[in-house]
């Protein structure tokens, strides 16, 4: 089945904004929910994943009001104030929502049943269950600690000091959110720096979070439990992982220049920009400023001749969601791009290493894997296309291949557009406003 088809274009131009950052939106809802008083959120991402988090919190007694498309108001219940939901919490496709909420409820004395869609039910939850069990929470799962599962939360939890086995902001955040309702200090030790939105937002709401990064290659984040969090007004910056599709679209198409306003440029999220610049991309960063603790800027991107590079494994946490779209840039480049250390891509919304490799091969690109490395041989703007790519319930695979179609010899279609709305519901209209030719097939 074909759902959307993307045709090649001659130019991609204009001024735009991308929707609010998904990671920060989940955190704003959750931290607002357990603060005292009112939290006003401007620019919340209104997408399926974030709406699942909002619904889940409402099921647990939090009052959330959508005042307008731009403004959401939360009346928080205070740390430890969530109540037991009457029904199973369905987190849809959202790994971040599910894992962070599992942490948040784990230290309340409530029982919460969680489930999700076919993609989420395949994803590993052991990584969250293990530290939560050390804190004293019981997790009952049917198999391999995957969803559906039940969290038997406890108010008698103990603080832990936990070394992350894999670089993951989701594990780190789940532990910190659990630590909020535990007396004493909860610490997470990370050997690879991952996005720090939870730490920044907790500090912004008044929690005591100490960061010790004096050790080489090691960072210890320590949270003092049972803080009184105070409701705040926050503005969510544009999502760099959504901006990524527009950036690569402008780079690989001719006569292109776009300006994307108000993008989050937290350095733990901008590995793609670093890599693209190494490849020769013309990307300018203007008007840098800090908003609600997060660095924000406007980006200007122009058509560029790209060269293959080696992307080191240490950079992966700062661009973990951007490998599908980087592979699209690499397919148009001159020479080979080797992306190292991508084991975590196998457990995303789909097995992204396989999804990228199969999709690019079908489009006529020479691509291989070597253990956890992905190797793409650039075609010098000569991608064949003319196929329908399987999206595997994965929004980023869907959007990446539609971008590849903008500079392919023949149109590229995707089989299912549904999951684009998990992170970027306005993707097609926003792209077409800038000159893309992405059409629905009825
Ligand atoms: C996220 C962290 C990343 C990323 C996900 C969002 C977050 O996952 O892939 O889309 O908001 O914390 P991992 O932490 O599991 O790498």
mmCIF file of N, CA, C and O in Angstrom, residues 36 71 76 99 105 111 292 351-352 362 373 379:
data_model
loop_
_atom_site.group_PDB
_atom_site.id
_atom_site.type_symbol
_atom_site.label_atom_id
_atom_site.label_comp_id
_atom_site.label_asym_id
_atom_site.label_seq_id
_atom_site.Cartn_x
_atom_site.Cartn_y
_atom_site.Cartn_z
ATOM 1 N N UNK A 36 3.732 22.343 42.805
ATOM 2 C CA UNK A 36 2.646 22.968 43.549
ATOM 3 C C UNK A 36 2.275 24.243 42.810
ATOM 4 O O UNK A 36 3.145 25.028 42.441
ATOM 5 N N UNK A 71 -1.196 27.570 24.478
ATOM 6 C CA UNK A 71 -1.043 27.631 25.945
ATOM 7 C C UNK A 71 -1.780 26.495 26.646
ATOM 8 O O UNK A 71 -2.986 26.312 26.481
ATOM 9 N N UNK A 76 -0.747 21.447 39.387
ATOM 10 C CA UNK A 76 0.041 20.317 39.888
ATOM 11 C C UNK A 76 -0.498 19.767 41.197
ATOM 12 O O UNK A 76 -1.178 20.467 41.949
ATOM 13 N N UNK A 99 8.573 5.315 29.520
ATOM 14 C CA UNK A 99 9.676 5.049 30.455
ATOM 15 C C UNK A 99 9.759 6.114 31.540
ATOM 16 O O UNK A 99 9.999 5.816 32.706
ATOM 17 N N UNK A 105 5.855 7.131 38.568
ATOM 18 C CA UNK A 105 4.850 6.491 39.435
ATOM 19 C C UNK A 105 5.472 5.473 40.383
ATOM 20 O O UNK A 105 4.840 5.073 41.363
ATOM 21 N N UNK A 111 -0.807 1.392 42.043
ATOM 22 C CA UNK A 111 -0.573 0.326 41.056
ATOM 23 C C UNK A 111 -0.965 0.882 39.693
ATOM 24 O O UNK A 111 -2.055 1.435 39.549
ATOM 25 N N UNK A 292 14.116 29.453 29.441
ATOM 26 C CA UNK A 292 13.771 28.442 30.463
ATOM 27 C C UNK A 292 14.900 27.423 30.625
ATOM 28 O O UNK A 292 14.673 26.216 30.715
ATOM 29 N N UNK A 351 13.621 -1.366 14.422
ATOM 30 C CA UNK A 351 15.055 -1.636 14.329
ATOM 31 C C UNK A 351 15.559 -0.716 13.208
ATOM 32 O O UNK A 351 15.444 -1.033 12.025
ATOM 33 N N UNK A 352 16.068 0.447 13.611
ATOM 34 C CA UNK A 352 16.376 1.472 12.602
ATOM 35 C C UNK A 352 17.563 1.109 11.727
ATOM 36 O O UNK A 352 17.637 1.556 10.579
ATOM 37 N N UNK A 362 16.732 -0.364 -1.387
ATOM 38 C CA UNK A 362 15.613 -0.345 -2.345
ATOM 39 C C UNK A 362 15.686 0.912 -3.228
ATOM 40 O O UNK A 362 15.316 0.876 -4.401
ATOM 41 N N UNK A 373 28.196 -0.557 13.105
ATOM 42 C CA UNK A 373 28.456 0.622 12.266
ATOM 43 C C UNK A 373 27.576 0.567 11.015
ATOM 44 O O UNK A 373 27.291 -0.513 10.488
ATOM 45 N N UNK A 379 25.966 8.937 -3.462
ATOM 46 C CA UNK A 379 25.691 8.794 -4.905
ATOM 47 C C UNK A 379 25.973 10.085 -5.662
ATOM 48 O O UNK A 379 25.683 10.153 -6.855
#
